[in-house]
């Protein structure tokens, strides 16, 4: 047995060990200070308390000092205890339609992944269309995007990662050195990110944003309406992303024959398409059609949950299988975010915050849209995109009411850019997965991602200015 | 017989770094033990990310972690293979070692076991700014190992393979 002796200076060891307790002590002290200081003019006591809880959750969501879900629970605990909302109202908010839609979407995505249909589809498409280096690259890029239309972008990245690794190895691409290797992994990650904002299903952030919007204003955004509004953004970003990547990393191989050998081998190993794969694919297709056609009539959550019931009635999945594919804890975060948003709105804190902090900078609708979309895309580089929505959206909706802007527009301004972090792994698991391959580095990701960050923000605002009026959503 | 330990703490190191270690082993008539450190933390951080922020449950995240570890291990074997080929060419005895966890403690325990006369360790060249905030494994080893430590500093840019070795410090 060897005795390990820490040879660092004692002050350094003590400082490191006491960092966490000092952080929580300072945070608690600040929280109590905000609670007990006299309420500023124009702000109710409930509003002041709601802001204190908001700031506490903001720091915890950014710092990740405790899991995101636990911060969500903290919001649910503090809001009724401090008398901002009653117990009954607080807990009823957790039963929001958005939470159940996300739950249903998680289960459906779990079933799709467990059945293997998504994997088979990916292999088939890559084998069918990736005949040349450029073709294979484009197929990876578009496939990642297209799959993220119907599944969580993180799940798509995790599913494609082993395939892309095998393709890279079969082509003899050297980690960190091959341009084509970098291109494949960037295409996978960026495809997932861009595709993830195209529909409600690419991530839970859009349903969460719509849930907060509905809870505070009564307005709603339909499944198809959302996709139509962001369609040009997705197309332009896919084009810009592909062009940018192939400029930064010129293709340095001439043929991809080896990749097809691997893809064919993998497809062969899967055997014939099973009944379960057919059936789960059919349930998903019917569900998406129902969301598009019947979403407004029956509600998105009801359709999602009906499909979940169908999966179990036809014994297409077992609960045990689904359990392994979803992160249930994160649902608590969404519930907490909706409670926090409602607390800020109902206590008048959101509108007060808008007047104090943001009002002077964004007095025109276009400026408000530009400012909030910028804040959203900036914050998402450092924190979870759902947390960005929880933090920004309640204030934004308050702004909409103050400036007589359609709150639906500002909901887009937060929800869409919140999914467009191309730079850092901490904000986007798809980038983290790609970086873990060692084919790309965080520095390369930050460089290329910064250009996409600016492009995404500019294109979003251009789409809002020129496309939205054509579909009846322009500035008032 | 004398032994020289070459610590490979990251992938993508240059051929010249291996040359230096093999040359020294040949000169000293020593066995070259090459230690490849697997970065288990990288896979775990991806797993944590998915647990705390992502949408997925344990299974996809664990599959991903395992895959990343498998890849890292495979690259480790490839790296050791390169050293072995070079050692064979120069007629130097070779001993491969693989350990999970790229920490100083792990290297110290290997040093205790193998008892080398000198330790060759690779170090990526850092920008001056970052030197104030992070300490490399090489620097820590130089401080804590009571035998000769040779630090081979390389440029971070892996494309410049042939001119990668910047300098060698003996401590």
PDB file of C-alpha atoms in Angstrom, chain B residues 1-169:
ATOM      1  CA  UNK B   1      18.963  -4.001 -15.756  1.00  0.00           C
ATOM      2  CA  UNK B   2      18.457  -0.246 -15.941  1.00  0.00           C
ATOM      3  CA  UNK B   3      15.050   0.980 -16.978  1.00  0.00           C
ATOM      4  CA  UNK B   4      13.773   4.198 -18.573  1.00  0.00           C
ATOM      5  CA  UNK B   5      10.114   5.081 -18.251  1.00  0.00           C
ATOM      6  CA  UNK B   6       8.434   7.031 -21.065  1.00  0.00           C
ATOM      7  CA  UNK B   7       5.108   8.538 -19.971  1.00  0.00           C
ATOM      8  CA  UNK B   8       2.641   9.138 -22.819  1.00  0.00           C
ATOM      9  CA  UNK B   9      -0.099  11.232 -21.272  1.00  0.00           C
ATOM     10  CA  UNK B  10      -2.012  12.389 -24.346  1.00  0.00           C
ATOM     11  CA  UNK B  11      -2.657  11.110 -27.892  1.00  0.00           C
ATOM     12  CA  UNK B  12      -1.077  12.609 -30.986  1.00  0.00           C
ATOM     13  CA  UNK B  13       2.454  13.028 -29.634  1.00  0.00           C
ATOM     14  CA  UNK B  14       5.256  13.374 -32.143  1.00  0.00           C
ATOM     15  CA  UNK B  15       7.614  10.718 -33.490  1.00  0.00           C
ATOM     16  CA  UNK B  16      10.617  12.761 -32.407  1.00  0.00           C
ATOM     17  CA  UNK B  17       9.566  12.557 -28.761  1.00  0.00           C
ATOM     18  CA  UNK B  18       9.719   8.760 -29.050  1.00  0.00           C
ATOM     19  CA  UNK B  19      13.085   9.012 -30.797  1.00  0.00           C
ATOM     20  CA  UNK B  20      14.541  10.956 -27.889  1.00  0.00           C
ATOM     21  CA  UNK B  21      13.426   8.357 -25.341  1.00  0.00           C
ATOM     22  CA  UNK B  22      14.622   5.404 -27.451  1.00  0.00           C
ATOM     23  CA  UNK B  23      17.972   7.090 -28.067  1.00  0.00           C
ATOM     24  CA  UNK B  24      18.493   7.625 -24.347  1.00  0.00           C
ATOM     25  CA  UNK B  25      17.512   4.017 -23.563  1.00  0.00           C
ATOM     26  CA  UNK B  26      19.986   2.760 -26.176  1.00  0.00           C
ATOM     27  CA  UNK B  27      22.745   4.981 -24.846  1.00  0.00           C
ATOM     28  CA  UNK B  28      22.125   3.845 -21.264  1.00  0.00           C
ATOM     29  CA  UNK B  29      21.654   0.201 -22.349  1.00  0.00           C
ATOM     30  CA  UNK B  30      18.338   0.298 -20.520  1.00  0.00           C
ATOM     31  CA  UNK B  31      14.932  -1.279 -21.063  1.00  0.00           C
ATOM     32  CA  UNK B  32      12.360   1.235 -22.335  1.00  0.00           C
ATOM     33  CA  UNK B  33       9.056   0.979 -20.455  1.00  0.00           C
ATOM     34  CA  UNK B  34       6.353   3.046 -22.182  1.00  0.00           C
ATOM     35  CA  UNK B  35       3.343   3.975 -20.056  1.00  0.00           C
ATOM     36  CA  UNK B  36       0.169   5.085 -21.808  1.00  0.00           C
ATOM     37  CA  UNK B  37      -2.330   6.890 -19.566  1.00  0.00           C
ATOM     38  CA  UNK B  38      -5.977   6.558 -20.544  1.00  0.00           C
ATOM     39  CA  UNK B  39      -8.038   9.639 -19.861  1.00  0.00           C
ATOM     40  CA  UNK B  40     -10.991   8.040 -18.093  1.00  0.00           C
ATOM     41  CA  UNK B  41     -12.229  11.485 -17.088  1.00  0.00           C
ATOM     42  CA  UNK B  42     -13.110  12.468 -20.645  1.00  0.00           C
ATOM     43  CA  UNK B  43     -15.647   9.679 -20.998  1.00  0.00           C
ATOM     44  CA  UNK B  44     -17.033  10.290 -17.531  1.00  0.00           C
ATOM     45  CA  UNK B  45     -17.552  13.975 -18.200  1.00  0.00           C
ATOM     46  CA  UNK B  46     -19.645  13.125 -21.256  1.00  0.00           C
ATOM     47  CA  UNK B  47     -21.649  10.746 -19.095  1.00  0.00           C
ATOM     48  CA  UNK B  48     -22.174  13.425 -16.430  1.00  0.00           C
ATOM     49  CA  UNK B  49     -23.249  15.872 -19.087  1.00  0.00           C
ATOM     50  CA  UNK B  50     -25.984  13.567 -20.246  1.00  0.00           C
ATOM     51  CA  UNK B  51     -27.074  12.808 -16.717  1.00  0.00           C
ATOM     52  CA  UNK B  52     -27.373  16.426 -15.654  1.00  0.00           C
ATOM     53  CA  UNK B  53     -28.336  18.258 -18.804  1.00  0.00           C
ATOM     54  CA  UNK B  54     -29.156  15.859 -21.600  1.00  0.00           C
ATOM     55  CA  UNK B  55     -32.367  14.104 -22.382  1.00  0.00           C
ATOM     56  CA  UNK B  56     -31.121  10.585 -22.232  1.00  0.00           C
ATOM     57  CA  UNK B  57     -30.989   8.020 -19.539  1.00  0.00           C
ATOM     58  CA  UNK B  58     -28.251   5.747 -18.326  1.00  0.00           C
ATOM     59  CA  UNK B  59     -28.031   3.370 -21.229  1.00  0.00           C
ATOM     60  CA  UNK B  60     -27.111   5.627 -24.165  1.00  0.00           C
ATOM     61  CA  UNK B  61     -24.807   7.635 -21.907  1.00  0.00           C
ATOM     62  CA  UNK B  62     -23.054   4.528 -20.615  1.00  0.00           C
ATOM     63  CA  UNK B  63     -22.749   3.111 -24.129  1.00  0.00           C
ATOM     64  CA  UNK B  64     -21.138   6.349 -25.152  1.00  0.00           C
ATOM     65  CA  UNK B  65     -18.706   6.318 -22.219  1.00  0.00           C
ATOM     66  CA  UNK B  66     -17.705   2.739 -22.982  1.00  0.00           C
ATOM     67  CA  UNK B  67     -17.173   3.553 -26.639  1.00  0.00           C
ATOM     68  CA  UNK B  68     -14.986   6.555 -25.820  1.00  0.00           C
ATOM     69  CA  UNK B  69     -12.929   4.428 -23.403  1.00  0.00           C
ATOM     70  CA  UNK B  70     -12.607   1.650 -25.982  1.00  0.00           C
ATOM     71  CA  UNK B  71     -11.385   4.132 -28.565  1.00  0.00           C
ATOM     72  CA  UNK B  72      -8.933   5.645 -26.107  1.00  0.00           C
ATOM     73  CA  UNK B  73      -7.581   2.193 -25.212  1.00  0.00           C
ATOM     74  CA  UNK B  74      -7.194   1.282 -28.871  1.00  0.00           C
ATOM     75  CA  UNK B  75      -5.284   4.494 -29.554  1.00  0.00           C
ATOM     76  CA  UNK B  76      -3.118   3.722 -26.541  1.00  0.00           C
ATOM     77  CA  UNK B  77      -2.192   0.348 -28.021  1.00  0.00           C
ATOM     78  CA  UNK B  78      -1.437   1.992 -31.344  1.00  0.00           C
ATOM     79  CA  UNK B  79       0.776   4.555 -29.614  1.00  0.00           C
ATOM     80  CA  UNK B  80       2.629   1.841 -27.710  1.00  0.00           C
ATOM     81  CA  UNK B  81       2.996  -0.078 -30.962  1.00  0.00           C
ATOM     82  CA  UNK B  82       4.798   2.916 -32.498  1.00  0.00           C
ATOM     83  CA  UNK B  83       7.220   3.049 -29.566  1.00  0.00           C
ATOM     84  CA  UNK B  84       7.755  -0.712 -29.757  1.00  0.00           C
ATOM     85  CA  UNK B  85       8.615  -0.578 -33.468  1.00  0.00           C
ATOM     86  CA  UNK B  86      11.107   2.228 -32.860  1.00  0.00           C
ATOM     87  CA  UNK B  87      12.644   0.350 -29.904  1.00  0.00           C
ATOM     88  CA  UNK B  88      12.957  -2.854 -31.956  1.00  0.00           C
ATOM     89  CA  UNK B  89      14.629  -0.948 -34.781  1.00  0.00           C
ATOM     90  CA  UNK B  90      17.212   0.364 -32.340  1.00  0.00           C
ATOM     91  CA  UNK B  91      17.605  -2.969 -30.538  1.00  0.00           C
ATOM     92  CA  UNK B  92      16.227  -1.640 -27.250  1.00  0.00           C
ATOM     93  CA  UNK B  93      14.236  -3.894 -24.910  1.00  0.00           C
ATOM     94  CA  UNK B  94      10.647  -2.718 -24.619  1.00  0.00           C
ATOM     95  CA  UNK B  95       7.930  -3.071 -22.000  1.00  0.00           C
ATOM     96  CA  UNK B  96       4.380  -1.693 -22.652  1.00  0.00           C
ATOM     97  CA  UNK B  97       2.234  -0.419 -19.786  1.00  0.00           C
ATOM     98  CA  UNK B  98      -1.356   0.905 -19.861  1.00  0.00           C
ATOM     99  CA  UNK B  99      -3.099   2.544 -16.905  1.00  0.00           C
ATOM    100  CA  UNK B 100      -6.507   4.174 -16.562  1.00  0.00           C
ATOM    101  CA  UNK B 101      -6.593   7.621 -15.013  1.00  0.00           C
ATOM    102  CA  UNK B 102      -4.081  10.234 -16.134  1.00  0.00           C
ATOM    103  CA  UNK B 103      -3.017  11.437 -12.673  1.00  0.00           C
ATOM    104  CA  UNK B 104       0.338  12.079 -11.049  1.00  0.00           C
ATOM    105  CA  UNK B 105      -0.527   9.518  -8.361  1.00  0.00           C
ATOM    106  CA  UNK B 106      -0.978   6.827 -10.973  1.00  0.00           C
ATOM    107  CA  UNK B 107       2.406   7.600 -12.554  1.00  0.00           C
ATOM    108  CA  UNK B 108       4.062   7.651  -9.115  1.00  0.00           C
ATOM    109  CA  UNK B 109       2.673   4.209  -8.335  1.00  0.00           C
ATOM    110  CA  UNK B 110       4.040   2.891 -11.664  1.00  0.00           C
ATOM    111  CA  UNK B 111       7.423   4.469 -10.865  1.00  0.00           C
ATOM    112  CA  UNK B 112       7.370   2.701  -7.476  1.00  0.00           C
ATOM    113  CA  UNK B 113       6.698  -0.615  -9.191  1.00  0.00           C
ATOM    114  CA  UNK B 114       9.101  -0.326 -12.135  1.00  0.00           C
ATOM    115  CA  UNK B 115      11.908   1.610 -10.409  1.00  0.00           C
ATOM    116  CA  UNK B 116      13.275   3.398 -13.511  1.00  0.00           C
ATOM    117  CA  UNK B 117      16.563   5.319 -13.480  1.00  0.00           C
ATOM    118  CA  UNK B 118      14.999   8.153 -15.498  1.00  0.00           C
ATOM    119  CA  UNK B 119      11.493   9.253 -16.430  1.00  0.00           C
ATOM    120  CA  UNK B 120      10.774  10.803 -19.830  1.00  0.00           C
ATOM    121  CA  UNK B 121       7.516  12.714 -19.872  1.00  0.00           C
ATOM    122  CA  UNK B 122       5.829  14.631 -22.673  1.00  0.00           C
ATOM    123  CA  UNK B 123       4.423  18.086 -22.156  1.00  0.00           C
ATOM    124  CA  UNK B 124       2.307  20.179 -24.489  1.00  0.00           C
ATOM    125  CA  UNK B 125       3.566  23.728 -24.901  1.00  0.00           C
ATOM    126  CA  UNK B 126       1.145  26.022 -23.095  1.00  0.00           C
ATOM    127  CA  UNK B 127       0.438  29.668 -23.650  1.00  0.00           C
ATOM    128  CA  UNK B 128       2.060  31.783 -20.940  1.00  0.00           C
ATOM    129  CA  UNK B 129      -1.353  32.928 -19.695  1.00  0.00           C
ATOM    130  CA  UNK B 130      -2.542  29.391 -18.875  1.00  0.00           C
ATOM    131  CA  UNK B 131       0.655  28.536 -17.013  1.00  0.00           C
ATOM    132  CA  UNK B 132      -0.617  30.607 -14.089  1.00  0.00           C
ATOM    133  CA  UNK B 133      -3.799  28.528 -13.778  1.00  0.00           C
ATOM    134  CA  UNK B 134      -2.877  24.967 -14.645  1.00  0.00           C
ATOM    135  CA  UNK B 135       0.047  22.704 -13.865  1.00  0.00           C
ATOM    136  CA  UNK B 136       0.996  19.984 -16.252  1.00  0.00           C
ATOM    137  CA  UNK B 137       1.545  16.385 -15.246  1.00  0.00           C
ATOM    138  CA  UNK B 138       5.151  16.792 -16.379  1.00  0.00           C
ATOM    139  CA  UNK B 139       5.784  19.718 -14.020  1.00  0.00           C
ATOM    140  CA  UNK B 140       4.225  17.901 -11.086  1.00  0.00           C
ATOM    141  CA  UNK B 141       6.286  14.792 -11.780  1.00  0.00           C
ATOM    142  CA  UNK B 142       9.465  16.858 -11.967  1.00  0.00           C
ATOM    143  CA  UNK B 143       8.658  18.206  -8.531  1.00  0.00           C
ATOM    144  CA  UNK B 144       7.624  14.979  -6.861  1.00  0.00           C
ATOM    145  CA  UNK B 145       9.885  12.328  -8.392  1.00  0.00           C
ATOM    146  CA  UNK B 146      13.250  11.877  -6.706  1.00  0.00           C
ATOM    147  CA  UNK B 147      15.097  10.697  -9.814  1.00  0.00           C
ATOM    148  CA  UNK B 148      15.972  12.148 -13.189  1.00  0.00           C
ATOM    149  CA  UNK B 149      12.956  13.522 -15.027  1.00  0.00           C
ATOM    150  CA  UNK B 150      13.307  14.567 -18.676  1.00  0.00           C
ATOM    151  CA  UNK B 151      10.520  16.799 -19.901  1.00  0.00           C
ATOM    152  CA  UNK B 152      10.017  16.806 -23.666  1.00  0.00           C
ATOM    153  CA  UNK B 153       8.040  19.902 -24.573  1.00  0.00           C
ATOM    154  CA  UNK B 154       5.985  19.741 -27.756  1.00  0.00           C
ATOM    155  CA  UNK B 155       4.005  22.288 -29.747  1.00  0.00           C
ATOM    156  CA  UNK B 156       0.248  21.881 -29.250  1.00  0.00           C
ATOM    157  CA  UNK B 157      -0.276  21.959 -32.999  1.00  0.00           C
ATOM    158  CA  UNK B 158      -0.166  18.335 -34.009  1.00  0.00           C
ATOM    159  CA  UNK B 159       0.073  19.133 -37.709  1.00  0.00           C
ATOM    160  CA  UNK B 160       3.708  20.182 -37.324  1.00  0.00           C
ATOM    161  CA  UNK B 161       4.817  16.706 -36.435  1.00  0.00           C
ATOM    162  CA  UNK B 162       8.358  16.856 -37.720  1.00  0.00           C
ATOM    163  CA  UNK B 163       9.300  19.964 -35.830  1.00  0.00           C
ATOM    164  CA  UNK B 164       7.276  19.200 -32.739  1.00  0.00           C
ATOM    165  CA  UNK B 165       9.898  18.767 -30.055  1.00  0.00           C
ATOM    166  CA  UNK B 166      10.664  22.249 -28.804  1.00  0.00           C
ATOM    167  CA  UNK B 167      13.079  21.560 -25.981  1.00  0.00           C
ATOM    168  CA  UNK B 168      14.138  19.053 -23.367  1.00  0.00           C
ATOM    169  CA  UNK B 169      14.588  19.858 -19.690  1.00  0.00           C
TER     170      UNK B 169
END
